[in-house]
GROMACS .gro file of C-alpha atoms in nm:
model
  311
    1GLU     CA    1  12.264  10.902   4.165
    2GLY     CA    2  12.127  11.197   3.967
    3VAL     CA    3  12.209  11.459   4.240
    4LYS     CA    4  12.588  11.380   4.204
    5ARG     CA    5  12.587  11.534   3.869
    6PHE     CA    6  12.489  11.877   3.993
    7ASP     CA    7  12.745  12.138   4.109
    8GLU     CA    8  12.480  12.369   4.274
    9ALA     CA    9  12.272  12.306   4.581
   10VAL     CA   10  11.995  12.052   4.535
   11LEU     CA   11  11.679  11.986   4.721
   12VAL     CA   12  11.552  11.628   4.707
   13HIS     CA   13  11.186  11.580   4.828
   14VAL     CA   14  11.099  11.223   4.911
   15LEU     CA   15  10.748  11.137   4.959
   16THR     CA   16  10.750  10.830   5.209
   17ARG     CA   17  10.488  10.549   5.209
   18LYS     CA   18  10.439  10.425   5.551
   19GLY     CA   19  10.450  10.042   5.584
   20LYS     CA   20  10.607   9.994   5.249
   21GLY     CA   21  10.654   9.634   5.176
   22TYR     CA   22  10.398   9.487   5.416
   23ARG     CA   23  10.052   9.531   5.288
   24PRO     CA   24   9.850   9.544   5.607
   25ALA     CA   25  10.070   9.833   5.731
   26GLU     CA   26  10.047  10.010   5.393
   27GLU     CA   27   9.661   9.992   5.414
   28ASN     CA   28   9.650  10.103   5.785
   29PRO     CA   29   9.957  10.304   5.868
   30SER     CA   30   9.805  10.468   6.171
   31LEU     CA   31   9.725  10.134   6.339
   32PHE     CA   32  10.080   9.994   6.255
   33HIS     CA   33  10.251  10.314   6.371
   34GLY     CA   34  10.270  10.170   6.730
   35VAL     CA   35  10.118   9.829   6.700
   36GLY     CA   36  10.107   9.551   6.945
   37PRO     CA   37  10.133   9.184   6.880
   38PHE     CA   38   9.988   9.075   6.535
   39ASP     CA   39   9.969   8.794   6.310
   40ARG     CA   40  10.237   8.836   6.033
   41GLU     CA   41  10.045   8.637   5.772
   42THR     CA   42   9.722   8.809   5.798
   43GLY     CA   43   9.809   9.140   5.958
   44LYS     CA   44   9.543   9.091   6.215
   45VAL     CA   45   9.603   9.261   6.538
   46ARG     CA   46   9.546   9.081   6.861
   47SER     CA   47   9.215   9.186   7.010
   48SER     CA   48   9.202   9.394   7.322
   49LYS     CA   49   8.829   9.352   7.342
   50GLY     CA   50   8.717   9.366   7.711
   51ALA     CA   51   9.032   9.556   7.826
   52PRO     CA   52   8.993   9.891   8.011
   53SER     CA   53   9.008  10.193   7.782
   54SER     CA   54   9.337  10.372   7.736
   55TYR     CA   55   9.424  10.693   7.899
   56THR     CA   56   9.445  10.840   7.555
   57ALA     CA   57   9.097  10.735   7.466
   58ILE     CA   58   8.962  10.865   7.813
   59PHE     CA   59   9.139  11.193   7.743
   60GLY     CA   60   8.980  11.227   7.390
   61ASP     CA   61   8.627  11.143   7.516
   62THR     CA   62   8.668  11.402   7.811
   63MET     CA   63   8.784  11.668   7.567
   64LYS     CA   64   8.470  11.623   7.375
   65LYS     CA   65   8.259  11.645   7.681
   66LEU     CA   66   8.426  11.965   7.810
   67ALA     CA   67   8.430  12.122   7.469
   68SER     CA   68   8.042  12.063   7.436
   69GLU     CA   69   8.013  12.256   7.768
   70GLU     CA   70   8.270  12.535   7.694
   71GLU     CA   71   8.294  12.679   7.352
   72ARG     CA   72   8.621  12.835   7.425
   73VAL     CA   73   8.801  12.496   7.448
   74ILE     CA   74   9.040  12.445   7.159
   75ALA     CA   75   9.244  12.137   7.073
   76ILE     CA   76   9.587  12.142   6.916
   77THR     CA   77   9.819  11.854   6.811
   78ALA     CA   78  10.138  11.824   6.627
   79ALA     CA   79  10.083  11.573   6.352
   80MET     CA   80   9.943  11.311   6.605
   81PRO     CA   81   9.557  11.331   6.603
   82ASP     CA   82   9.533  10.956   6.646
   83GLY     CA   83   9.816  10.919   6.888
   84THR     CA   84   9.679  11.182   7.119
   85GLY     CA   85   9.313  11.065   7.104
   86LEU     CA   86   9.184  11.379   6.925
   87THR     CA   87   9.056  11.217   6.609
   88GLY     CA   88   8.690  11.214   6.746
   89PHE     CA   89   8.736  11.576   6.861
   90SER     CA   90   8.847  11.682   6.509
   91ARG     CA   91   8.525  11.527   6.364
   92GLU     CA   92   8.288  11.673   6.614
   93PHE     CA   93   8.453  12.010   6.645
   94PRO     CA   94   8.642  12.077   6.317
   95ASP     CA   95   8.647  12.451   6.362
   96ARG     CA   96   8.811  12.411   6.709
   97PHE     CA   97   9.081  12.157   6.616
   98PHE     CA   98   9.419  12.241   6.475
   99ASP     CA   99   9.689  12.000   6.364
  100VAL     CA  100  10.000  12.211   6.305
  101GLY     CA  101  10.223  11.932   6.171
  102ILE     CA  102  10.546  11.832   6.337
  103SER     CA  103  10.599  12.175   6.488
  104GLU     CA  104  10.593  12.162   6.853
  105GLN     CA  105  10.740  12.493   6.899
  106HIS     CA  106  10.487  12.655   6.679
  107ALA     CA  107  10.210  12.458   6.854
  108VAL     CA  108  10.290  12.618   7.188
  109THR     CA  109  10.323  12.970   7.050
  110PHE     CA  110   9.990  12.924   6.876
  111ALA     CA  111   9.834  12.809   7.197
  112ALA     CA  112   9.978  13.119   7.377
  113GLY     CA  113   9.825  13.344   7.120
  114LEU     CA  114   9.484  13.180   7.153
  115ALA     CA  115   9.508  13.190   7.528
  116ALA     CA  116   9.597  13.564   7.514
  117GLU     CA  117   9.266  13.613   7.315
  118GLY     CA  118   9.061  13.451   7.586
  119LEU     CA  119   9.038  13.096   7.457
  120ARG     CA  120   9.126  12.773   7.634
  121PRO     CA  121   9.380  12.586   7.429
  122VAL     CA  122   9.484  12.229   7.500
  123PHE     CA  123   9.809  12.120   7.329
  124ALA     CA  124   9.795  11.731   7.338
  125VAL     CA  125  10.153  11.601   7.282
  126TYR     CA  126  10.379  11.309   7.366
  127SER     CA  127  10.580  11.400   7.680
  128THR     CA  128  10.921  11.336   7.512
  129PHE     CA  129  10.802  11.565   7.205
  130LEU     CA  130  10.730  11.859   7.424
  131GLN     CA  131  11.103  11.885   7.515
  132ARG     CA  132  11.139  12.036   7.158
  133ALA     CA  133  10.941  12.349   7.271
  134TYR     CA  134  11.136  12.423   7.596
  135ASP     CA  135  11.179  12.794   7.534
  136GLU     CA  136  10.829  12.846   7.410
  137ILE     CA  137  10.687  12.690   7.731
  138PHE     CA  138  10.886  12.937   7.936
  139ASP     CA  139  10.718  13.215   7.730
  140VAL     CA  140  10.379  13.082   7.824
  141CYS     CA  141  10.463  13.052   8.185
  142LEU     CA  142  10.630  13.392   8.199
  143GLN     CA  143  10.306  13.549   8.086
  144LYS     CA  144  10.083  13.322   8.300
  145LEU     CA  145   9.869  13.225   8.004
  146PRO     CA  146   9.604  12.950   8.049
  147VAL     CA  147   9.747  12.694   7.824
  148VAL     CA  148   9.703  12.335   7.896
  149PHE     CA  149   9.974  12.086   7.814
  150ALA     CA  150   9.824  11.740   7.793
  151LEU     CA  151  10.126  11.512   7.800
  152ASP     CA  152  10.053  11.158   7.673
  153ARG     CA  153  10.318  10.874   7.701
  154ALA     CA  154  10.450  11.023   8.027
  155GLY     CA  155  10.685  10.770   8.203
  156VAL     CA  156  10.812  10.437   8.055
  157VAL     CA  157  10.626  10.369   7.722
  158GLY     CA  158  10.691   9.997   7.650
  159ASN     CA  159  10.631   9.919   7.280
  160ASP     CA  160  10.695  10.286   7.177
  161GLY     CA  161  11.066  10.234   7.257
  162PRO     CA  162  11.331  10.433   7.437
  163THR     CA  163  11.305  10.735   7.205
  164HIS     CA  164  10.953  10.789   7.341
  165HIS     CA  165  11.008  10.749   7.721
  166GLY     CA  166  10.849  11.058   7.893
  167LEU     CA  167  11.094  11.041   8.187
  168PHE     CA  168  11.200  11.408   8.212
  169ASP     CA  169  10.881  11.617   8.188
  170LEU     CA  170  10.843  11.657   8.578
  171SER     CA  171  11.203  11.775   8.598
  172TYR     CA  172  11.191  12.032   8.320
  173LEU     CA  173  10.846  12.160   8.373
  174ARG     CA  174  10.844  12.233   8.748
  175THR     CA  175  11.150  12.466   8.709
  176PHE     CA  176  10.936  12.715   8.531
  177PRO     CA  177  10.752  12.989   8.708
  178ASN     CA  178  10.372  13.002   8.741
  179ILE     CA  179  10.290  12.651   8.616
  180THR     CA  180  10.086  12.382   8.784
  181VAL     CA  181  10.210  12.020   8.716
  182MET     CA  182   9.984  11.713   8.804
  183ALA     CA  183   9.945  11.349   8.733
  184PRO     CA  184   9.641  11.123   8.786
  185LYS     CA  185   9.650  10.792   8.966
  186ASP     CA  186   9.386  10.642   8.728
  187GLU     CA  187   9.168  10.733   8.434
  188ASN     CA  188   8.887  10.875   8.648
  189GLU     CA  189   9.122  11.115   8.812
  190LEU     CA  190   9.245  11.207   8.466
  191ARG     CA  191   8.904  11.336   8.379
  192HIS     CA  192   8.878  11.556   8.691
  193MET     CA  193   9.224  11.690   8.638
  194LEU     CA  194   9.141  11.799   8.285
  195ALA     CA  195   8.847  11.982   8.407
  196THR     CA  196   9.073  12.139   8.681
  197ALA     CA  197   9.323  12.249   8.426
  198LEU     CA  198   9.065  12.412   8.195
  199GLU     CA  199   8.945  12.633   8.494
  200SER     CA  200   9.299  12.740   8.580
  201GLU     CA  201   9.395  13.104   8.503
  202GLY     CA  202   9.758  12.997   8.438
  203PRO     CA  203   9.951  12.728   8.257
  204VAL     CA  204   9.895  12.379   8.349
  205ALA     CA  205  10.075  12.043   8.258
  206LEU     CA  206   9.884  11.715   8.300
  207ARG     CA  207  10.090  11.410   8.242
  208TYR     CA  208   9.947  11.069   8.204
  209PRO     CA  209  10.090  10.723   8.075
  210ARG     CA  210  10.069  10.512   7.763
  211GLY     CA  211   9.843  10.219   7.769
  212ASN     CA  212   9.522  10.118   7.932
  213GLY     CA  213   9.363  10.238   8.264
  214TYR     CA  214   9.245  10.022   8.558
  215GLY     CA  215   8.886  10.002   8.450
  216VAL     CA  216   8.771  10.218   8.742
  217PRO     CA  217   8.413  10.364   8.724
  218LEU     CA  218   8.416  10.701   8.540
  219GLU     CA  219   8.211  10.977   8.725
  220GLN     CA  220   8.012  11.174   8.482
  221GLN     CA  221   8.009  11.494   8.698
  222LEU     CA  222   8.353  11.639   8.655
  223THR     CA  223   8.473  11.818   8.968
  224PRO     CA  224   8.778  12.035   8.965
  225LEU     CA  225   9.031  11.935   9.241
  226ALA     CA  226   9.183  12.161   9.505
  227VAL     CA  227   9.502  12.275   9.346
  228GLY     CA  228   9.818  12.165   9.546
  229LYS     CA  229   9.629  11.913   9.765
  230GLY     CA  230   9.712  11.545   9.792
  231GLU     CA  231   9.503  11.245   9.894
  232VAL     CA  232   9.577  11.009  10.176
  233LEU     CA  233   9.476  10.653  10.068
  234ARG     CA  234   9.608  10.470  10.368
  235LEU     CA  235   9.715  10.542  10.717
  236GLY     CA  236  10.021  10.387  10.886
  237ASP     CA  237  10.254  10.458  11.179
  238ARG     CA  238  10.591  10.347  11.052
  239GLY     CA  239  10.641  10.593  10.760
  240ALA     CA  240  10.472  10.726  10.446
  241ILE     CA  241  10.487  10.650  10.078
  242LEU     CA  242  10.449  10.971   9.862
  243SER     CA  243  10.352  10.838   9.524
  244VAL     CA  244  10.256  11.023   9.204
  245GLY     CA  245  10.074  10.928   8.895
  246THR     CA  246  10.142  10.582   8.767
  247MET     CA  247  10.307  10.478   9.101
  248VAL     CA  248  10.011  10.525   9.322
  249TYR     CA  249   9.854  10.177   9.274
  250PRO     CA  250  10.187   9.997   9.296
  251ALA     CA  251  10.254  10.186   9.612
  252LEU     CA  252   9.926  10.071   9.755
  253GLU     CA  253  10.010   9.719   9.665
  254ALA     CA  254  10.356   9.741   9.828
  255ALA     CA  255  10.206   9.884  10.143
  256ASP     CA  256   9.957   9.586  10.157
  257ARG     CA  257  10.247   9.342  10.132
  258LEU     CA  258  10.449   9.523  10.384
  259ALA     CA  259  10.146   9.537  10.629
  260ALA     CA  260  10.127   9.166  10.603
  261GLU     CA  261  10.495   9.158  10.737
  262GLY     CA  262  10.406   9.386  11.024
  263LEU     CA  263  10.524   9.707  10.865
  264SER     CA  264  10.245   9.977  10.843
  265LEU     CA  265  10.294  10.264  10.611
  266SER     CA  266  10.082  10.553  10.491
  267VAL     CA  267  10.023  10.597  10.125
  268VAL     CA  268   9.966  10.934   9.974
  269ASN     CA  269   9.844  11.003   9.611
  270ALA     CA  270  10.040  11.334   9.572
  271ARG     CA  271   9.835  11.445   9.263
  272PHE     CA  272  10.040  11.766   9.230
  273ILE     CA  273  10.408  11.791   9.155
  274LYS     CA  274  10.387  12.166   9.158
  275PRO     CA  275  10.265  12.306   9.382
  276LEU     CA  276  10.341  12.045   9.644
  277ASP     CA  277  10.093  11.977   9.941
  278ARG     CA  278  10.328  12.149  10.172
  279GLU     CA  279  10.111  12.111  10.474
  280LEU     CA  280  10.053  11.738  10.427
  281ILE     CA  281  10.404  11.655  10.352
  282LEU     CA  282  10.555  11.835  10.642
  283LYS     CA  283  10.298  11.691  10.876
  284LEU     CA  284  10.392  11.331  10.770
  285ALA     CA  285  10.760  11.410  10.791
  286ALA     CA  286  10.712  11.535  11.150
  287THR     CA  287  10.488  11.243  11.261
  288SER     CA  288  10.645  10.947  11.088
  289GLY     CA  289  11.010  11.045  11.037
  290VAL     CA  290  11.032  10.832  10.716
  291LEU     CA  291  10.918  10.946  10.377
  292ILE     CA  292  10.957  10.743  10.058
  293THR     CA  293  10.888  10.913   9.723
  294VAL     CA  294  10.790  10.693   9.415
  295GLU     CA  295  10.761  10.836   9.057
  296GLU     CA  296  10.813  10.734   8.714
  297ASN     CA  297  11.053  11.015   8.617
  298ALA     CA  298  11.433  11.084   8.617
  299ILE     CA  299  11.558  11.117   8.973
  300GLU     CA  300  11.729  11.446   8.912
  301GLY     CA  301  11.487  11.735   8.943
  302GLY     CA  302  11.170  11.526   8.981
  303PHE     CA  303  10.899  11.476   9.230
  304GLY     CA  304  11.148  11.339   9.494
  305SER     CA  305  11.376  11.637   9.436
  306ALA     CA  306  11.086  11.867   9.504
  307VAL     CA  307  11.001  11.689   9.830
  308LEU     CA  308  11.370  11.720   9.943
  309GLU     CA  309  11.375  12.092   9.850
  310LEU     CA  310  11.068  12.147  10.061
  311LEU     CA  311  11.208  11.955  10.358
   0.00000   0.00000   0.00000
């Protein structure tokens, strides 16, 4: 009402209070930013005790492990240390952690500068938010700078809602030159992929989903993967399912059900969207004649499009 009385330009600075009107959310805004089921009367969140760790938590723990072994590792986030699993890293390595605020474009440029000086920056960001820095990603790729883009919330994100679906990163990232794009089938492979990314001499995008992993054993010795090589998980003679990331285990389940009906299919964990495992894909195409691609990404420009372009 007061602003209406001014004839000149006026800047109104509003300090928001998260959770306003609901005391449990006011007292713990980070928890209630993307909360699951909770009791409205008490504010108590339903316990997930006993559930497998989330991909986000596994990423954060692996970052701490790798940073303890390599002092050049730097972590960057854009106002989401909790959401990207870097809170623990920030406490353990305060001089190597940077929260640049809601400035994804700057985060990428900042990471580029660090990489140009010989450091190993990891920018942890939600997949959908990295879209804001499209042009800056191109600058990183053009210069072949070793920046790691850790894309949390890739694919469908459930409770986070449609504005947070990370369904386009495979499409917009693989068009850039000099970048490696990969997705793990489970939380253990995520750890190995992060180690792979930090050894790369160029830009790498590692995308992984929201939510819990499968509870698979975590290997303590992290071994870099062969870049551009997929993993054959099942052999069949009637065709092949080329799956990537979150779709690998559902592809295996589908193959099991089809096998019970007499249809035997191979299942491949592609691992890499760019570069593709050219040799493996062409061999499967030649021997089986039927390829099915399964991904959690927009159809246009995604993993399936990459396979079609190869063929």
